[in-house]
Amino acid sequence: MALRTNQELLSLAKRGGYAVGAFNMNNLEILQAIVSAGEAEKSPAIIAVSEGAIQYAGLAYIVSMVRIASDQTPVPLSLHLDHGKDLDIIRSCVENGFTSVMIDGSHLEFQENMAITKKVVEMAKKRGVSVEAELGRLKGIEDKVSVSEREAFLTDPQAAEEFAKKTEVDALAIAIGTSHGAYKFKGEVKLDFERLKEIARRVDIPLVLHGASGVPQAVLERAERFGAKLPGAKGIPDDTIQMAISLGIAKINIDTDLRLSFIGAIREVLTNKPEEFDPRKILGPGREAIKQTVQTKMRLFGSSGKAI
Ligand code: PH4
Ligand code: ZN
């Protein structure tokens, strides 16, 4: 089936009260794992590709692989640029088959962020490509951070309303206390749900949660049992994710949990079978581990059974 846009996938999610997972892919095995998880769960999925992934695998390889995957599966997929910052890369994604792009101007001042976002909207919408933008900075809420410091990086609901109206983006990534990577909280898990509620009340488009990996205990333990060193790794608990979805989050970005699953499985093979040197016997279990993790996320996000 042809690739869908994020606008199509996320408007259904918003209406249906579930979220679609955006899973980062960097190679063939990760893509296959996401697609086969979608088939097993009858769930849509967003294939998220960062600028780093493009640098690693090459734009043409990525687009070709994702197109073939989409042609061969009944799973509704979109191909989405994650955290686009470079206008030339964004343009080449728009012109070469991506169905959604993110313009990440979150490091810029409000007006500059709006200006660059509008530019991308103008470029993308001509070709029917969806646009996601980001307002606020991804950073954990720590105990010692003062209210004014916190206000400076979390998304301001009033600003979000103005931003969404003026830029006409299709989805907005917000900052409510999540952060990228495997070390999200030093102490207690804290997300600002009151802020999310207020943003959802003012902003009509689907909201996006980045930095949403859970760092599941079983996945972490497997990786550590076979030599990974990840002291203090901590993610977002499942019930917190469910709460975020119930308050209006319709797209959830997951990368860290895929990475941890992949390296746990690969480390296990390399440790238990030091004589193994067939890459298929090493990467295959990594692919299977990602598939299991993606299936678990699809169930958690409520997108299982929603592929139509
Ligand atoms: N992302 C993933 C960003 C990956 O440059 P890169 O390929 O390393 O970028 O956008 C997330 O929000 C992932 O969140 P997570 O770390 O909690 O999985
Ligand atoms: Zn992100």
mmCIF file of C-alpha atoms and ligand atoms in Angstrom:
data_model
loop_
_atom_site.group_PDB
_atom_site.id
_atom_site.type_symbol
_atom_site.label_atom_id
_atom_site.label_comp_id
_atom_site.label_asym_id
_atom_site.label_seq_id
_atom_site.Cartn_x
_atom_site.Cartn_y
_atom_site.Cartn_z
ATOM 1 C CA MET A 1 0.000 0.000 0.000
ATOM 2 C CA ALA A 2 1.148 3.567 -0.702
ATOM 3 C CA LEU A 3 2.799 5.496 2.096
ATOM 4 C CA ARG A 4 0.402 7.575 4.208
ATOM 5 C CA THR A 5 1.080 11.013 5.629
ATOM 6 C CA ASN A 6 1.333 11.705 9.346
ATOM 7 C CA GLN A 7 -1.657 13.989 8.937
ATOM 8 C CA GLU A 8 -3.742 10.943 7.875
ATOM 9 C CA LEU A 9 -2.420 8.616 10.576
ATOM 10 C CA LEU A 10 -2.560 11.158 13.390
ATOM 11 C CA SER A 11 -5.975 12.627 12.716
ATOM 12 C CA LEU A 12 -7.405 9.095 13.014
ATOM 13 C CA ALA A 13 -5.426 8.567 16.223
ATOM 14 C CA LYS A 14 -6.608 11.835 17.738
ATOM 15 C CA ARG A 15 -10.214 11.002 16.932
ATOM 16 C CA GLY A 16 -9.809 7.433 18.190
ATOM 17 C CA GLY A 17 -8.077 8.359 21.455
ATOM 18 C CA TYR A 18 -4.905 6.361 20.776
ATOM 19 C CA ALA A 19 -1.357 7.231 19.698
ATOM 20 C CA VAL A 20 0.746 6.096 16.764
ATOM 21 C CA GLY A 21 4.347 5.142 17.528
ATOM 22 C CA ALA A 22 7.142 6.821 15.594
ATOM 23 C CA PHE A 23 9.958 4.298 15.617
ATOM 24 C CA ASN A 24 13.434 5.343 14.495
ATOM 25 C CA MET A 25 15.082 3.248 11.805
ATOM 26 C CA ASN A 26 18.706 3.288 10.718
ATOM 27 C CA ASN A 27 19.040 0.027 8.822
ATOM 28 C CA LEU A 28 17.167 -2.811 7.125
ATOM 29 C CA GLU A 29 16.743 -4.944 10.246
ATOM 30 C CA ILE A 30 15.106 -2.140 12.244
ATOM 31 C CA LEU A 31 12.700 -1.357 9.400
ATOM 32 C CA GLN A 32 11.737 -5.025 9.025
ATOM 33 C CA ALA A 33 11.201 -5.314 12.778
ATOM 34 C CA ILE A 34 8.830 -2.317 12.850
ATOM 35 C CA VAL A 35 6.845 -3.512 9.839
ATOM 36 C CA SER A 36 6.489 -7.082 11.074
ATOM 37 C CA ALA A 37 5.395 -5.780 14.489
ATOM 38 C CA GLY A 38 2.751 -3.676 12.709
ATOM 39 C CA GLU A 39 1.574 -6.767 10.811
ATOM 40 C CA ALA A 40 1.365 -8.860 13.979
ATOM 41 C CA GLU A 41 -0.536 -6.108 15.815
ATOM 42 C CA LYS A 42 -2.535 -4.783 12.843
ATOM 43 C CA SER A 43 -1.222 -1.376 13.809
ATOM 44 C CA PRO A 44 -0.145 1.683 11.830
ATOM 45 C CA ALA A 45 3.440 2.875 12.339
ATOM 46 C CA ILE A 46 5.518 5.939 11.588
ATOM 47 C CA ILE A 47 8.990 5.181 10.240
ATOM 48 C CA ALA A 48 11.094 7.951 11.761
ATOM 49 C CA VAL A 49 14.404 8.826 10.150
ATOM 50 C CA SER A 50 16.769 11.385 11.686
ATOM 51 C CA GLU A 51 19.368 13.459 9.852
ATOM 52 C CA GLY A 52 21.933 11.170 11.492
ATOM 53 C CA ALA A 53 20.160 8.126 10.026
ATOM 54 C CA ILE A 54 20.273 9.729 6.577
ATOM 55 C CA GLN A 55 23.964 10.399 6.994
ATOM 56 C CA TYR A 56 24.502 6.787 8.091
ATOM 57 C CA ALA A 57 22.366 4.880 5.565
ATOM 58 C CA GLY A 58 21.860 7.345 2.688
ATOM 59 C CA LEU A 59 18.618 8.983 1.636
ATOM 60 C CA ALA A 60 18.126 6.867 -1.490
ATOM 61 C CA TYR A 61 18.589 3.580 0.397
ATOM 62 C CA ILE A 62 16.166 4.691 3.094
ATOM 63 C CA VAL A 63 13.441 5.854 0.718
ATOM 64 C CA SER A 64 13.769 2.724 -1.440
ATOM 65 C CA MET A 65 13.648 0.355 1.515
ATOM 66 C CA VAL A 66 10.643 2.056 3.086
ATOM 67 C CA ARG A 67 8.774 2.202 -0.234
ATOM 68 C CA ILE A 68 9.318 -1.521 -0.786
ATOM 69 C CA ALA A 69 8.230 -2.270 2.764
ATOM 70 C CA SER A 70 5.087 -0.209 2.283
ATOM 71 C CA ASP A 71 4.271 -1.818 -1.097
ATOM 72 C CA GLN A 72 4.512 -5.277 0.439
ATOM 73 C CA THR A 73 2.520 -4.780 3.624
ATOM 74 C CA PRO A 74 -1.059 -3.956 4.549
ATOM 75 C CA VAL A 75 0.309 -1.914 7.496
ATOM 76 C CA PRO A 76 -0.317 1.843 7.082
ATOM 77 C CA LEU A 77 3.138 3.429 7.197
ATOM 78 C CA SER A 78 4.433 6.956 6.861
ATOM 79 C CA LEU A 79 8.017 8.011 6.204
ATOM 80 C CA HIS A 80 8.906 10.882 8.512
ATOM 81 C CA LEU A 81 12.011 13.038 8.936
ATOM 82 C CA ASP A 82 12.716 13.253 12.677
ATOM 83 C CA HIS A 83 14.256 16.486 14.076
ATOM 84 C CA GLY A 84 14.971 18.122 10.721
ATOM 85 C CA LYS A 85 17.168 21.151 11.285
ATOM 86 C CA ASP A 86 18.889 21.611 7.947
ATOM 87 C CA LEU A 87 16.624 23.171 5.292
ATOM 88 C CA ASP A 88 18.517 21.458 2.462
ATOM 89 C CA ILE A 89 17.967 18.033 4.033
ATOM 90 C CA ILE A 90 14.308 18.853 4.685
ATOM 91 C CA ARG A 91 13.887 19.930 1.056
ATOM 92 C CA SER A 92 15.477 16.770 -0.276
ATOM 93 C CA CYS A 93 13.223 14.634 1.958
ATOM 94 C CA VAL A 94 10.149 16.513 0.680
ATOM 95 C CA GLU A 95 11.281 16.064 -2.924
ATOM 96 C CA ASN A 96 12.314 12.432 -2.613
ATOM 97 C CA GLY A 97 9.378 10.604 -1.150
ATOM 98 C CA PHE A 98 9.077 11.392 2.558
ATOM 99 C CA THR A 99 5.423 11.862 3.478
ATOM 100 C CA SER A 100 6.098 13.889 6.611
ATOM 101 C CA VAL A 101 8.900 16.110 7.894
ATOM 102 C CA MET A 102 9.688 17.602 11.263
ATOM 103 C CA ILE A 103 11.218 21.035 11.415
ATOM 104 C CA ASP A 104 12.906 21.313 14.785
ATOM 105 C CA GLY A 105 13.338 24.998 15.554
ATOM 106 C CA SER A 106 13.053 24.414 19.292
ATOM 107 C CA HIS A 107 16.545 25.841 19.888
ATOM 108 C CA LEU A 108 15.522 29.145 18.265
ATOM 109 C CA GLU A 109 13.661 32.145 19.668
ATOM 110 C CA PHE A 110 9.874 31.957 19.272
ATOM 111 C CA GLN A 111 9.648 34.292 16.247
ATOM 112 C CA GLU A 112 12.571 32.608 14.473
ATOM 113 C CA ASN A 113 11.082 29.186 15.165
ATOM 114 C CA MET A 114 7.781 30.372 13.666
ATOM 115 C CA ALA A 115 9.508 31.860 10.624
ATOM 116 C CA ILE A 116 11.512 28.737 9.745
ATOM 117 C CA THR A 117 8.505 26.506 10.451
ATOM 118 C CA LYS A 118 6.322 28.577 8.095
ATOM 119 C CA LYS A 119 8.974 28.252 5.395
ATOM 120 C CA VAL A 120 8.910 24.459 5.725
ATOM 121 C CA VAL A 121 5.100 24.362 5.766
ATOM 122 C CA GLU A 122 5.042 26.329 2.521
ATOM 123 C CA MET A 123 7.585 24.003 0.885
ATOM 124 C CA ALA A 124 6.006 20.747 2.155
ATOM 125 C CA LYS A 125 2.312 21.434 1.748
ATOM 126 C CA LYS A 126 2.738 22.031 -2.004
ATOM 127 C CA ARG A 127 3.672 18.373 -2.276
ATOM 128 C CA GLY A 128 1.154 17.040 0.194
ATOM 129 C CA VAL A 129 3.827 16.352 2.831
ATOM 130 C CA SER A 130 2.840 16.763 6.499
ATOM 131 C CA VAL A 131 4.815 18.977 8.874
ATOM 132 C CA GLU A 132 5.579 18.592 12.575
ATOM 133 C CA ALA A 133 7.231 21.397 14.551
ATOM 134 C CA GLU A 134 8.552 21.628 18.097
ATOM 135 C CA LEU A 135 8.042 24.262 20.749
ATOM 136 C CA GLY A 136 9.872 24.045 24.076
ATOM 137 C CA ARG A 137 13.024 22.103 24.896
ATOM 138 C CA LEU A 138 13.336 18.441 25.803
ATOM 139 C CA LYS A 139 14.809 18.359 29.274
ATOM 140 C CA GLY A 140 13.866 16.497 32.434
ATOM 141 C CA ILE A 141 12.196 18.366 35.301
ATOM 142 C CA GLU A 142 14.639 18.227 38.186
ATOM 143 C CA ASP A 143 13.931 19.027 41.819
ATOM 144 C CA LYS A 144 16.465 21.824 41.998
ATOM 145 C CA VAL A 145 15.128 23.652 38.932
ATOM 146 C CA SER A 146 13.247 26.852 39.865
ATOM 147 C CA VAL A 147 9.786 27.670 38.512
ATOM 148 C CA SER A 148 11.183 30.373 36.221
ATOM 149 C CA GLU A 149 13.873 28.046 34.837
ATOM 150 C CA ARG A 150 11.235 25.413 34.232
ATOM 151 C CA GLU A 151 8.987 27.917 32.446
ATOM 152 C CA ALA A 152 11.895 28.750 30.159
ATOM 153 C CA PHE A 153 12.126 25.271 28.650
ATOM 154 C CA LEU A 154 8.678 23.716 28.982
ATOM 155 C CA THR A 155 6.082 24.583 26.316
ATOM 156 C CA ASP A 156 3.962 27.617 27.119
ATOM 157 C CA PRO A 157 0.292 26.787 26.302
ATOM 158 C CA GLN A 158 -0.547 30.267 25.060
ATOM 159 C CA ALA A 159 2.531 30.347 22.828
ATOM 160 C CA ALA A 160 1.624 26.864 21.525
ATOM 161 C CA GLU A 161 -1.839 28.118 20.538
ATOM 162 C CA GLU A 162 -0.402 31.071 18.633
ATOM 163 C CA PHE A 163 2.327 28.920 17.057
ATOM 164 C CA ALA A 164 -0.094 26.268 15.786
ATOM 165 C CA LYS A 165 -2.500 28.858 14.356
ATOM 166 C CA LYS A 166 0.098 30.990 12.622
ATOM 167 C CA THR A 167 2.293 28.218 11.200
ATOM 168 C CA GLU A 168 -0.515 25.813 10.162
ATOM 169 C CA VAL A 169 1.601 22.777 11.059
ATOM 170 C CA ASP A 170 -0.080 19.360 11.166
ATOM 171 C CA ALA A 171 1.367 18.264 14.515
ATOM 172 C CA LEU A 172 3.191 19.905 17.402
ATOM 173 C CA ALA A 173 5.879 18.359 19.601
ATOM 174 C CA ILE A 174 5.754 19.760 23.114
ATOM 175 C CA ALA A 175 8.067 19.773 26.121
ATOM 176 C CA ILE A 176 6.484 18.575 29.382
ATOM 177 C CA GLY A 177 9.534 17.032 31.038
ATOM 178 C CA THR A 178 10.649 14.169 28.771
ATOM 179 C CA SER A 179 14.124 14.003 27.260
ATOM 180 C CA HIS A 180 15.965 11.857 24.739
ATOM 181 C CA GLY A 181 18.075 8.864 25.714
ATOM 182 C CA ALA A 182 18.280 6.283 28.488
ATOM 183 C CA TYR A 183 18.758 8.669 31.441
ATOM 184 C CA LYS A 184 15.572 10.683 31.730
ATOM 185 C CA PHE A 185 15.277 11.166 35.487
ATOM 186 C CA LYS A 186 17.776 11.175 38.327
ATOM 187 C CA GLY A 187 15.058 10.792 40.934
ATOM 188 C CA GLU A 188 11.301 10.726 40.716
ATOM 189 C CA VAL A 189 9.518 10.599 37.335
ATOM 190 C CA LYS A 190 7.888 13.979 36.721
ATOM 191 C CA LEU A 191 5.871 15.135 33.748
ATOM 192 C CA ASP A 192 3.806 18.326 33.743
ATOM 193 C CA PHE A 193 0.331 16.961 32.986
ATOM 194 C CA GLU A 194 -1.443 20.207 33.913
ATOM 195 C CA ARG A 195 0.535 21.882 31.153
ATOM 196 C CA LEU A 196 -0.353 19.110 28.695
ATOM 197 C CA LYS A 197 -4.059 19.514 29.565
ATOM 198 C CA GLU A 198 -3.907 23.245 28.962
ATOM 199 C CA ILE A 199 -2.038 22.846 25.666
ATOM 200 C CA ALA A 200 -4.569 20.231 24.499
ATOM 201 C CA ARG A 201 -7.413 22.604 25.410
ATOM 202 C CA ARG A 202 -5.927 25.382 23.272
ATOM 203 C CA VAL A 203 -4.340 23.471 20.382
ATOM 204 C CA ASP A 204 -6.482 21.509 17.988
ATOM 205 C CA ILE A 205 -3.824 19.563 16.049
ATOM 206 C CA PRO A 206 -2.309 16.244 17.199
ATOM 207 C CA LEU A 207 0.320 16.636 19.944
ATOM 208 C CA VAL A 208 3.599 14.744 19.920
ATOM 209 C CA LEU A 209 5.678 13.338 22.778
ATOM 210 C CA HIS A 210 9.380 12.902 22.071
ATOM 211 C CA GLY A 211 11.779 11.181 24.449
ATOM 212 C CA ALA A 212 9.120 8.678 25.456
ATOM 213 C CA SER A 213 11.092 5.448 25.816
ATOM 214 C CA GLY A 214 10.349 3.387 28.907
ATOM 215 C CA VAL A 215 13.747 1.709 29.355
ATOM 216 C CA PRO A 216 11.901 -1.501 30.354
ATOM 217 C CA GLN A 217 13.484 -3.421 33.207
ATOM 218 C CA ALA A 218 13.617 -6.738 31.321
ATOM 219 C CA VAL A 219 15.284 -5.141 28.306
ATOM 220 C CA LEU A 220 17.779 -3.313 30.499
ATOM 221 C CA GLU A 221 18.564 -6.453 32.511
ATOM 222 C CA ARG A 222 19.232 -8.524 29.398
ATOM 223 C CA ALA A 223 21.623 -5.905 28.018
ATOM 224 C CA GLU A 224 23.406 -5.587 31.374
ATOM 225 C CA ARG A 225 23.581 -9.372 31.894
ATOM 226 C CA PHE A 226 25.620 -9.550 28.707
ATOM 227 C CA GLY A 227 27.977 -6.706 29.515
ATOM 228 C CA ALA A 228 26.212 -3.418 28.758
ATOM 229 C CA LYS A 229 27.052 -0.665 31.238
ATOM 230 C CA LEU A 230 23.991 1.514 31.788
ATOM 231 C CA PRO A 231 23.950 2.496 35.469
ATOM 232 C CA GLY A 232 21.039 4.719 36.444
ATOM 233 C CA ALA A 233 19.149 4.266 33.163
ATOM 234 C CA LYS A 234 15.514 5.259 33.633
ATOM 235 C CA GLY A 235 12.610 5.924 31.269
ATOM 236 C CA ILE A 236 8.940 6.850 31.270
ATOM 237 C CA PRO A 237 6.687 4.297 33.012
ATOM 238 C CA ASP A 238 3.828 2.731 31.030
ATOM 239 C CA ASP A 239 1.061 4.286 33.139
ATOM 240 C CA THR A 240 2.560 7.740 32.561
ATOM 241 C CA ILE A 241 2.456 7.131 28.803
ATOM 242 C CA GLN A 242 -1.174 6.032 29.031
ATOM 243 C CA MET A 243 -2.020 9.168 30.985
ATOM 244 C CA ALA A 244 -0.316 11.326 28.324
ATOM 245 C CA ILE A 245 -2.361 9.638 25.581
ATOM 246 C CA SER A 246 -5.597 10.141 27.517
ATOM 247 C CA LEU A 247 -4.746 13.863 27.761
ATOM 248 C CA GLY A 248 -4.191 14.330 24.022
ATOM 249 C CA ILE A 249 -0.835 12.914 22.869
ATOM 250 C CA ALA A 250 -1.343 11.257 19.453
ATOM 251 C CA LYS A 251 2.236 10.522 18.316
ATOM 252 C CA ILE A 252 4.932 8.972 20.494
ATOM 253 C CA ASN A 253 8.619 8.823 19.563
ATOM 254 C CA ILE A 254 10.599 5.740 20.517
ATOM 255 C CA ASP A 255 14.239 5.109 19.713
ATOM 256 C CA THR A 256 16.148 4.289 22.917
ATOM 257 C CA ASP A 257 14.029 1.192 23.680
ATOM 258 C CA LEU A 258 14.734 -0.165 20.192
ATOM 259 C CA ARG A 259 18.460 0.429 20.620
ATOM 260 C CA LEU A 260 18.511 -1.270 24.025
ATOM 261 C CA SER A 261 16.533 -4.268 22.726
ATOM 262 C CA PHE A 262 18.849 -4.610 19.734
ATOM 263 C CA ILE A 263 22.113 -4.492 21.682
ATOM 264 C CA GLY A 264 20.796 -6.837 24.410
ATOM 265 C CA ALA A 265 20.025 -9.541 21.859
ATOM 266 C CA ILE A 266 23.265 -9.040 19.955
ATOM 267 C CA ARG A 267 25.368 -9.068 23.114
ATOM 268 C CA GLU A 268 23.682 -12.316 24.152
ATOM 269 C CA VAL A 269 24.636 -14.033 20.888
ATOM 270 C CA LEU A 270 28.177 -12.693 20.942
ATOM 271 C CA THR A 271 28.641 -13.785 24.564
ATOM 272 C CA ASN A 272 27.041 -17.232 24.296
ATOM 273 C CA LYS A 273 28.376 -18.117 20.856
ATOM 274 C CA PRO A 274 31.822 -16.566 20.497
ATOM 275 C CA GLU A 275 32.421 -18.832 17.503
ATOM 276 C CA GLU A 276 29.522 -17.247 15.571
ATOM 277 C CA PHE A 277 30.530 -14.942 12.720
ATOM 278 C CA ASP A 278 27.526 -15.056 10.405
ATOM 279 C CA PRO A 279 26.012 -11.532 10.595
ATOM 280 C CA ARG A 280 22.537 -12.968 9.973
ATOM 281 C CA LYS A 281 22.772 -15.080 13.140
ATOM 282 C CA ILE A 282 23.849 -12.000 15.094
ATOM 283 C CA LEU A 283 21.559 -9.317 13.654
ATOM 284 C CA GLY A 284 18.532 -11.653 13.282
ATOM 285 C CA PRO A 285 17.976 -11.932 17.073
ATOM 286 C CA GLY A 286 18.448 -8.145 17.304
ATOM 287 C CA ARG A 287 15.680 -7.699 14.749
ATOM 288 C CA GLU A 288 13.403 -10.115 16.641
ATOM 289 C CA ALA A 289 14.026 -8.262 19.924
ATOM 290 C CA ILE A 290 13.049 -4.928 18.342
ATOM 291 C CA LYS A 291 9.913 -6.518 16.892
ATOM 292 C CA GLN A 292 8.836 -7.683 20.368
ATOM 293 C CA THR A 293 9.478 -4.226 21.825
ATOM 294 C CA VAL A 294 7.554 -2.461 19.051
ATOM 295 C CA GLN A 295 4.596 -4.836 19.518
ATOM 296 C CA THR A 296 4.556 -4.044 23.234
ATOM 297 C CA LYS A 297 4.526 -0.306 22.435
ATOM 298 C CA MET A 298 1.695 -0.659 19.912
ATOM 299 C CA ARG A 299 -0.426 -2.379 22.558
ATOM 300 C CA LEU A 300 0.472 0.284 25.121
ATOM 301 C CA PHE A 301 -0.356 3.122 22.729
ATOM 302 C CA GLY A 302 -3.720 1.560 21.796
ATOM 303 C CA SER A 303 -2.821 1.448 18.085
ATOM 304 C CA SER A 304 -3.080 -2.380 17.877
ATOM 305 C CA GLY A 305 -6.039 -3.369 15.706
ATOM 306 C CA LYS A 306 -6.298 0.138 14.260
ATOM 307 C CA ALA A 307 -4.741 -0.618 10.840
ATOM 308 C CA ILE A 308 -7.422 -0.244 8.220
HETATM 309 N N1 PH4 B 1 13.728 10.821 18.918
HETATM 310 C C1 PH4 B 1 14.847 10.038 18.415
HETATM 311 C C2 PH4 B 1 16.009 10.896 17.960
HETATM 312 C C3 PH4 B 1 17.161 10.090 17.390
HETATM 313 O O1 PH4 B 1 20.149 11.692 15.758
HETATM 314 P P1 PH4 B 1 19.522 10.451 16.291
HETATM 315 O O2 PH4 B 1 19.258 9.422 15.212
HETATM 316 O O3 PH4 B 1 20.260 9.855 17.458
HETATM 317 O O4 PH4 B 1 18.088 10.960 16.811
HETATM 318 O O5 PH4 B 1 13.277 11.849 18.197
HETATM 319 C C4 PH4 B 1 13.092 10.568 20.140
HETATM 320 O O6 PH4 B 1 12.278 11.369 20.591
HETATM 321 C C5 PH4 B 1 13.446 9.296 20.868
HETATM 322 O O7 PH4 B 1 13.168 9.336 22.261
HETATM 323 P P2 PH4 B 1 13.816 8.198 23.228
HETATM 324 O O8 PH4 B 1 15.265 8.495 23.341
HETATM 325 O O9 PH4 B 1 13.113 8.352 24.543
HETATM 326 O O10 PH4 B 1 13.538 6.884 22.594
HETATM 327 ZN ZN ZN B 2 12.910 13.391 19.500
#
